[in-house]
Amino acid sequence: MRRLAWLACLVTLAASVPQPGYAQNLILTESEISAALSHGPWPPPGKNDPSNRMSGNSAAISLGRKLFFSSKLSADGTLSCASCHQPDNGFTDGLPQAMGHARGDRNTQSLFNQKHQRWFGWDGRNDNLWAQSLRPIVRSDEMALPVADLGTALSGTNFSDPYSRLFGPAHSHTKEQNLVNVGKLLAAYVETLETGKTPFDRFRDALESGDMVSAATYPEAAQRGFRIFAGKGKCNFCHTGPLFSNGEFHDAGVPYFVTADRVDEGRHGGIKSLMRSPFTLDGPYSDDLNKTGAWKTRQLVRSHNNFGTFRVPGLRNVELTAPYMHNGSLATLEDVVHHYSSIDLERLHADGELILQPLGLTESESGDLTTFLQSLTETEN
Amino acid sequence: MVVKKLIAGLALLAASTAVAEACAIPDGWTQMQVEAFQPSTIALKLPPAPIRVGEPFAVDILVCADQQPGTGGIRLDATMPAHKHGMNYRPEIKPVADNVYRASGMFFHMPGEWQITIDLLSGGSGQRFMLKVPAR
């Protein structure tokens, strides 16, 4: 009798151990798995920026990093790029709106994964990273350094020799050229800020390789959250691909009034700024003689629908970059989920896209979606 | 009156038949649809389906018409009818061979069904052609 009991125990124990190929807790359907696969692999193949001859140059990256953390690029010597783009804060500052020499209208964007972007800034006013990097130096509400003072900031400092080795002495260039050169050094460094693999990536990679046992270790709550993300949430219409962003501009139902009598034009204003800028991929400061990528600026469609739309941010490490939306109006991820769950259609452009609808998520569904978003944070293993 | 309409219709049919015979659609090209009879035929050579979201691509356009429109006579656009939006970039159209034009800078930024529309303009009149393509 005792022997039979032991045998029953062993059989029960054996049945509870996952067998090779048996997915214990994988709940996604075949089409949902296909949707998950589209968000990788991570990282995507990267290549150097042909418009920036400093891209991928180790000496330039090193100098760019030093400049990033240096307050010598600000008018009063108190601010550096890192003042707003804080490494320990997801390369943001944790504030609703950026605070340079004055408070800005918009939330400080994280610098993760900029190498893979197509447009830069909430309004896409720049079509390349080095142009985006030089703007804050001279903006009066950011670092406010007069362009003419940049040469002095570079000369007679520990930046002088490495700068000269890369570009020649600062005093031999125009002030605009020095500004562009510094932008290219900063961009060379920022390109290296790439997030690592996340629990979602390991899940996705396991699905692709057919390792359903490993895939089944991804929490069911996160899987349910992904089901909402790629299903009734339609989040992946805009948050597409490995970057979880299509890199384009949409109306997310967040008010674009800054004050009662001032609006943030969003992409509409960004395009105006882009068209006036000499620092584009089509311009004289690009190192790319073939003008690769300039097509997007030359062939841009200008429409009244661009008004009040903002660039879709990537979602990798999104848990680390609160608060959210272009004006930092949503404090937590839970607030973001609630925003889309109960979106006010009156706030969307009357003749705009017909995509967003209030999702009407239950508390449990909201929790699952938040859990999925949290699984996009890089981890060691 | 009826006879005149019949003669005009037959002439149109004969002309389009002649055009179609003179301009056979090669393998791998997809003929565009029309809502009403059009004397011309247009076929597209598309990237392998489904078209990838977020990556620029080019489309070759074969125009079978009595008179070639030239690049100024071809208007190409693409929309997502279900979402009420179009592309964010205007493709550039250039001739690449006899009867063939290339539209570069096509860009689908969202997954789902897109509708490519081509308007052929000549002699003050226009013909419209459509094709639905998936993007993923």
XYZ file of C-alpha atoms in Angstrom:
517
model
C 0.000 0.000 0.000
C 2.790 2.381 1.014
C 4.647 1.525 -2.212
C 1.547 2.433 -4.268
C 1.256 5.788 -2.463
C 4.894 6.606 -3.263
C 4.308 5.644 -6.891
C 1.242 7.909 -7.048
C 3.290 10.770 -5.643
C 6.036 10.281 -8.208
C 3.547 10.194 -11.088
C 1.860 13.360 -9.836
C 5.232 15.056 -9.461
C 6.337 14.015 -12.944
C 3.088 15.310 -14.471
C 3.575 18.716 -12.886
C 7.080 19.237 -14.365
C 6.910 21.090 -17.711
C 7.882 18.787 -20.538
C 10.023 20.044 -23.413
C 7.771 21.930 -25.879
C 4.875 22.199 -23.397
C 3.859 25.845 -22.759
C 2.406 25.915 -19.291
C 1.466 29.581 -19.057
C 1.741 30.926 -22.611
C -1.656 32.463 -23.243
C -1.120 34.429 -26.489
C -2.794 33.347 -29.728
C -0.859 32.823 -32.962
C -1.671 36.315 -34.243
C -0.701 37.849 -30.903
C 2.606 35.990 -31.033
C 3.122 37.375 -34.533
C 2.463 40.870 -33.179
C 4.964 40.300 -30.379
C 7.635 39.214 -32.861
C 7.266 42.500 -34.723
C 8.679 44.346 -31.693
C 12.138 42.931 -32.131
C 14.787 41.814 -32.374
C 16.519 44.153 -29.949
C 18.774 45.905 -30.470
C 18.188 46.509 -34.184
C 21.247 46.661 -36.420
C 22.769 50.079 -36.078
C 24.894 52.049 -38.425
C 26.808 55.265 -38.131
C 25.178 58.523 -39.152
C 26.665 59.494 -42.545
C 25.742 63.150 -41.961
C 27.991 63.193 -38.872
C 31.574 62.182 -39.572
C 32.118 61.911 -35.781
C 29.505 59.154 -35.500
C 31.120 55.996 -34.175
C 34.478 57.748 -33.619
C 35.752 56.715 -30.179
C 37.721 59.938 -29.589
C 34.658 61.978 -30.556
C 32.419 59.893 -28.292
C 34.798 60.450 -25.385
C 34.957 64.215 -25.948
C 31.210 64.325 -26.549
C 30.631 62.655 -23.194
C 32.840 65.198 -21.423
C 30.993 68.061 -23.108
C 27.651 66.505 -22.163
C 28.547 66.758 -18.499
C 30.296 70.132 -18.712
C 28.702 73.368 -17.540
C 31.065 75.356 -19.774
C 28.444 75.124 -22.533
C 26.031 77.335 -20.609
C 26.028 81.112 -20.351
C 26.497 81.326 -16.602
C 28.415 78.098 -16.154
C 25.669 76.457 -14.094
C 23.983 74.107 -16.558
C 25.104 71.167 -18.617
C 23.187 68.804 -20.885
C 23.127 66.437 -17.926
C 21.284 69.004 -15.814
C 18.081 68.027 -17.608
C 19.138 64.705 -19.109
C 20.175 63.038 -15.862
C 21.650 59.546 -16.263
C 20.154 58.351 -12.978
C 16.732 59.598 -14.024
C 16.397 57.807 -17.345
C 18.189 60.761 -18.977
C 15.273 63.007 -18.061
C 14.786 65.282 -15.039
C 11.587 63.975 -13.476
C 9.848 67.332 -13.966
C 6.645 67.995 -15.900
C 8.379 70.670 -17.982
C 12.092 71.211 -18.547
C 13.817 73.782 -16.370
C 16.831 75.426 -18.019
C 17.415 79.143 -17.602
C 13.647 79.375 -17.784
C 10.860 76.864 -17.574
C 10.035 75.335 -20.913
C 6.667 74.285 -22.280
C 7.520 70.645 -22.718
C 8.637 67.577 -20.827
C 12.340 66.677 -21.103
C 12.581 63.693 -23.405
C 14.772 60.750 -22.540
C 17.900 60.282 -24.642
C 17.707 56.500 -24.818
C 17.878 54.946 -28.290
C 18.121 58.250 -30.194
C 20.359 56.513 -32.736
C 17.293 54.810 -34.176
C 15.034 57.857 -34.441
C 13.938 59.566 -37.643
C 12.872 62.918 -36.137
C 14.053 64.670 -33.017
C 12.239 66.728 -30.418
C 8.570 66.537 -29.501
C 7.776 68.497 -32.683
C 10.391 66.952 -34.963
C 12.086 70.297 -35.574
C 15.296 68.477 -36.389
C 15.877 65.672 -38.862
C 19.164 64.580 -37.326
C 20.657 64.121 -33.872
C 23.537 66.611 -34.145
C 21.149 69.460 -34.969
C 18.976 68.440 -32.022
C 22.068 68.411 -29.802
C 23.245 71.916 -30.637
C 19.934 73.711 -30.185
C 19.730 73.599 -26.369
C 23.168 75.195 -26.093
C 21.992 78.435 -27.679
C 18.303 78.546 -26.725
C 17.638 81.369 -24.279
C 15.403 79.201 -22.093
C 17.905 76.327 -21.988
C 21.685 76.805 -21.748
C 21.583 80.279 -23.319
C 25.212 80.375 -24.477
C 25.808 83.047 -27.136
C 27.181 81.320 -30.235
C 30.088 83.746 -30.345
C 31.220 82.557 -26.891
C 31.454 78.911 -27.884
C 34.952 79.266 -29.290
C 36.116 80.672 -25.962
C 34.400 77.849 -24.117
C 36.358 75.366 -26.228
C 39.715 77.125 -26.192
C 42.087 77.186 -23.251
C 40.276 74.337 -21.544
C 40.900 70.623 -21.375
C 38.631 70.394 -24.430
C 41.012 72.377 -26.584
C 43.498 69.636 -27.571
C 41.050 66.811 -28.295
C 38.831 69.267 -30.207
C 41.790 70.432 -32.283
C 42.804 66.886 -33.100
C 39.325 66.194 -34.492
C 38.449 69.502 -36.162
C 41.450 71.821 -36.008
C 41.629 74.741 -33.540
C 38.332 76.348 -32.568
C 39.598 79.816 -33.497
C 40.075 78.624 -37.102
C 36.324 78.008 -37.537
C 33.297 80.225 -37.795
C 31.093 80.317 -34.720
C 28.409 78.378 -36.587
C 30.899 75.695 -37.562
C 32.058 75.336 -33.943
C 28.418 74.999 -32.892
C 27.854 72.283 -35.477
C 31.062 70.513 -34.453
C 29.991 70.479 -30.811
C 26.569 69.203 -31.860
C 28.254 66.359 -33.714
C 30.410 65.469 -30.720
C 27.394 65.412 -28.402
C 25.455 63.339 -30.928
C 28.323 60.848 -31.195
C 28.047 60.292 -27.428
C 24.235 60.265 -27.238
C 24.119 57.615 -29.992
C 25.804 55.228 -27.537
C 22.913 55.492 -25.046
C 21.118 52.315 -26.050
C 18.911 50.319 -23.693
C 19.575 46.659 -23.053
C 17.323 43.644 -23.254
C 14.119 43.590 -21.279
C 11.947 40.784 -19.924
C 9.708 41.357 -22.961
C 12.676 40.912 -25.296
C 13.580 37.602 -23.671
C 9.976 36.516 -24.038
C 9.941 37.618 -27.679
C 13.253 35.925 -28.432
C 12.028 32.706 -26.832
C 8.890 32.806 -28.996
C 10.978 33.304 -32.116
C 13.271 30.399 -31.330
C 10.344 28.159 -30.407
C 11.464 27.871 -26.769
C 7.976 27.848 -25.376
C 9.140 26.731 -21.940
C 11.198 29.887 -21.509
C 8.455 31.975 -23.115
C 5.994 30.692 -20.535
C 8.048 32.223 -17.723
C 7.008 35.715 -18.878
C 4.303 36.746 -16.375
C 0.749 36.069 -17.443
C -0.249 39.578 -16.345
C 2.280 41.039 -18.807
C 0.991 38.718 -21.535
C -2.580 39.868 -20.856
C -1.280 43.433 -20.972
C 0.358 42.803 -24.326
C -2.912 41.324 -25.560
C -4.565 44.686 -24.786
C -1.600 46.645 -26.220
C -1.766 44.824 -29.566
C -5.496 44.181 -29.540
C -8.317 46.407 -28.379
C -5.874 49.072 -27.165
C -4.472 49.541 -30.675
C -1.384 50.926 -28.946
C 0.818 49.226 -31.520
C -0.696 51.323 -34.309
C 1.627 54.120 -33.207
C 3.981 52.337 -30.797
C 5.293 50.017 -33.505
C 8.381 47.928 -34.054
C 11.436 47.301 -31.906
C 11.501 50.912 -30.720
C 7.803 50.829 -29.747
C 7.376 54.030 -31.756
C 6.640 54.766 -35.398
C 8.624 57.991 -34.983
C 5.786 60.077 -36.414
C 3.320 62.581 -34.983
C -0.150 62.072 -33.586
C -2.859 63.687 -31.551
C -3.088 61.831 -28.246
C -5.898 63.940 -26.839
C -3.565 65.927 -24.567
C -4.472 69.638 -24.604
C -2.013 71.804 -26.516
C -2.887 75.035 -24.726
C 0.148 76.155 -22.724
C -1.705 79.102 -21.155
C -5.194 80.442 -21.805
C -3.919 82.510 -24.721
C -0.904 80.523 -25.944
C -0.803 77.163 -27.698
C 1.889 74.648 -28.462
C 1.713 74.132 -32.229
C 3.478 70.795 -31.994
C 4.502 69.299 -35.330
C 3.086 72.289 -37.223
C 5.566 74.595 -35.494
C 8.292 71.980 -35.723
C 8.007 71.848 -39.491
C 8.213 75.647 -39.699
C 11.383 75.560 -37.613
C 12.816 72.707 -39.673
C 12.279 74.563 -42.942
C 14.142 77.626 -41.602
C 17.071 75.611 -40.227
C 20.464 75.417 -41.976
C 21.263 72.343 -39.873
C 19.241 69.744 -41.776
C 20.300 66.641 -43.677
C 19.755 68.646 -46.852
C 21.858 71.557 -45.677
C 25.483 72.659 -45.949
C 26.629 71.223 -42.611
C 25.778 67.610 -43.389
C 28.877 65.484 -43.964
C 26.906 63.193 -46.277
C 27.490 64.219 -49.898
C 24.744 61.794 -50.989
C 22.226 63.536 -48.693
C 20.941 60.156 -47.530
C 17.813 60.658 -45.454
C 17.238 64.192 -46.766
C 14.269 62.857 -48.737
C 12.117 62.961 -45.606
C 12.649 66.706 -45.215
C 12.304 67.477 -48.927
C 9.159 65.370 -49.339
C 7.431 66.243 -46.085
C 3.674 66.798 -46.390
C 2.550 69.972 -44.646
C -1.015 69.775 -43.444
C -3.197 71.675 -40.986
C -3.656 68.295 -39.291
C -0.065 68.615 -38.027
C -1.231 71.240 -35.555
C -1.058 70.041 -31.966
C 0.413 66.634 -32.820
C 3.534 65.400 -31.106
C 6.118 62.720 -31.755
C 5.332 59.243 -30.502
C 7.914 58.456 -27.817
C 9.523 55.046 -27.651
C 8.439 52.896 -24.730
C 11.675 51.151 -23.806
C 12.514 52.024 -20.191
C 9.319 54.064 -20.084
C 8.922 53.127 -16.422
C 11.993 55.264 -15.683
C 10.994 58.460 -17.497
C 7.975 59.872 -15.623
C 6.105 62.164 -15.966
C 4.580 61.595 -19.388
C 3.179 63.237 -22.530
C 4.571 66.294 -24.283
C 3.690 68.579 -21.397
C 4.453 66.159 -18.579
C 0.811 66.313 -17.508
C 0.497 62.630 -16.600
C 2.503 61.718 -13.515
C 2.529 57.918 -13.667
C 2.118 55.061 -16.100
C -1.185 54.305 -14.389
C -2.305 57.833 -15.267
C -1.322 57.257 -18.896
C -3.319 54.043 -19.043
C -6.282 55.795 -17.416
C -5.968 58.630 -19.968
C -6.394 56.227 -22.890
C -9.012 54.187 -21.065
C -11.238 57.242 -20.652
C -10.041 59.505 -23.466
C -12.206 62.544 -24.166
C -12.968 62.427 -27.893
C -13.919 66.121 -27.788
C -10.233 66.893 -27.295
C -9.186 65.200 -30.526
C -8.969 67.054 -33.838
C -12.412 67.101 -35.421
C -10.994 66.142 -38.814
C -8.030 64.192 -37.530
C -7.262 60.517 -37.401
C -9.955 58.074 -36.439
C -7.979 55.725 -34.233
C -8.362 56.565 -30.561
C -11.483 55.494 -28.709
C -11.948 55.290 -24.924
C -10.823 51.773 -24.051
C -13.041 51.381 -20.992
C -10.519 49.128 -19.245
C -11.388 47.403 -15.995
C -9.093 47.873 -13.008
C -7.609 44.464 -13.655
C -7.011 45.207 -17.354
C -5.395 48.536 -16.486
C -3.100 46.723 -14.110
C -2.160 44.194 -16.763
C -1.379 46.873 -19.338
C 0.790 48.709 -16.803
C 2.571 45.449 -15.977
C 3.320 44.933 -19.657
C 4.741 48.468 -19.970
C 6.902 47.846 -16.933
C 8.308 44.737 -18.624
C 9.896 47.056 -21.205
C 12.490 48.139 -18.614
C 15.943 46.728 -19.255
C 17.193 44.178 -16.750
C 20.399 42.190 -16.354
C 18.583 38.882 -16.786
C -28.862 58.897 -80.078
C -28.645 55.323 -78.862
C -26.699 54.387 -81.966
C -24.261 57.263 -81.416
C -23.669 56.146 -77.824
C -23.176 52.600 -78.993
C -20.625 53.665 -81.559
C -18.767 55.798 -79.007
C -18.728 52.913 -76.526
C -17.412 50.470 -79.089
C -14.704 52.921 -80.108
C -13.635 53.296 -76.495
C -13.598 49.548 -76.011
C -11.546 49.079 -79.153
C -9.057 51.718 -78.038
C -8.621 50.191 -74.591
C -8.254 46.724 -76.055
C -5.534 48.006 -78.358
C -3.813 49.665 -75.422
C -4.020 46.508 -73.322
C -2.648 44.357 -76.078
C 0.212 46.748 -76.742
C 1.070 46.980 -73.003
C 0.890 43.558 -71.402
C 1.273 43.474 -67.620
C 4.401 41.513 -66.704
C 4.523 38.829 -64.022
C 4.950 40.199 -60.542
C 3.003 43.396 -61.276
C -0.461 44.069 -59.871
C -3.138 45.771 -61.920
C -4.900 48.613 -60.161
C -8.665 48.668 -59.857
C -11.089 51.255 -61.161
C -14.566 52.223 -59.995
C -15.804 52.904 -63.504
C -14.478 51.910 -66.900
C -11.232 53.687 -67.783
C -9.486 53.558 -71.148
C -6.054 53.206 -69.566
C -4.540 50.483 -67.412
C -2.082 50.907 -64.583
C -0.111 48.200 -62.848
C 2.223 48.490 -59.853
C 5.338 46.609 -58.918
C 5.303 46.589 -55.130
C 7.798 45.335 -52.548
C 7.040 41.799 -51.286
C 3.890 41.719 -49.178
C 3.284 42.781 -46.537
C 4.898 46.176 -46.910
C 7.015 46.908 -43.855
C 5.820 49.694 -41.566
C 8.341 52.434 -40.867
C 10.640 51.771 -43.823
C 10.710 53.913 -46.982
C 10.030 52.023 -50.180
C 9.559 52.616 -53.903
C 6.807 51.564 -56.258
C 7.135 51.155 -60.021
C 4.145 52.295 -62.053
C 3.378 50.816 -65.477
C 1.064 53.109 -67.433
C -0.742 51.585 -70.403
C -2.388 54.550 -72.098
C -2.921 56.007 -75.522
C -0.720 58.888 -74.506
C 1.863 58.794 -71.732
C 1.053 61.411 -69.069
C 4.580 62.342 -68.146
C 5.548 62.706 -64.504
C 3.380 65.809 -64.130
C 0.314 63.827 -65.137
C 0.632 61.198 -62.432
C -0.550 61.919 -58.894
C 0.029 59.180 -56.337
C -1.263 59.176 -52.798
C -1.975 56.563 -50.142
C -4.387 56.648 -47.236
C -5.687 54.427 -44.487
C -9.446 54.817 -45.045
C -10.281 53.170 -41.716
C -8.141 55.703 -39.833
C -8.792 58.777 -41.980
C -5.174 59.701 -42.562
C -2.633 59.602 -45.360
C 1.103 59.455 -45.722
C 3.349 62.032 -44.095
C 5.630 62.170 -47.131
C 4.906 62.986 -50.752
C 6.536 60.435 -53.086
C 8.768 61.692 -55.845
C 7.848 60.317 -59.295
C 10.387 59.945 -62.095
C 10.402 58.034 -65.401
C 12.654 54.961 -65.351
C 11.761 53.165 -68.588
C 9.250 53.246 -71.447
C 5.799 53.537 -69.876
C 7.311 52.993 -66.406
C 7.690 55.527 -63.602
C 9.106 55.129 -60.119
C 7.556 56.633 -57.009
C 10.201 56.843 -54.271
C 9.813 58.020 -50.704
C 6.683 55.995 -50.086
C 6.277 55.491 -46.353
C 3.600 53.654 -44.399
C 3.842 54.622 -40.730
C 1.059 52.434 -39.399
C 0.148 48.734 -39.729
C -3.093 47.792 -41.447
C -4.755 48.273 -44.813
C -3.596 51.152 -47.007
C -5.198 52.289 -50.241
C -2.911 53.548 -52.982
C -4.624 55.938 -55.381
C -3.223 57.101 -58.704
C -4.787 59.869 -60.733
C -3.790 59.963 -64.385
C -4.200 63.480 -65.741
C -4.100 64.416 -69.409
C -5.972 66.672 -71.763
C -7.982 68.234 -68.963
C -9.459 64.921 -67.826
C -8.512 62.461 -65.146
C -8.687 58.744 -64.528
C -8.500 57.266 -61.038
C -7.029 53.925 -60.079
C -6.911 52.249 -56.675
C -5.225 49.337 -54.977
C -5.450 48.102 -51.381
C -2.244 46.820 -49.848
C -1.461 45.532 -46.345
C 1.335 46.940 -44.200
C 2.786 45.223 -41.186
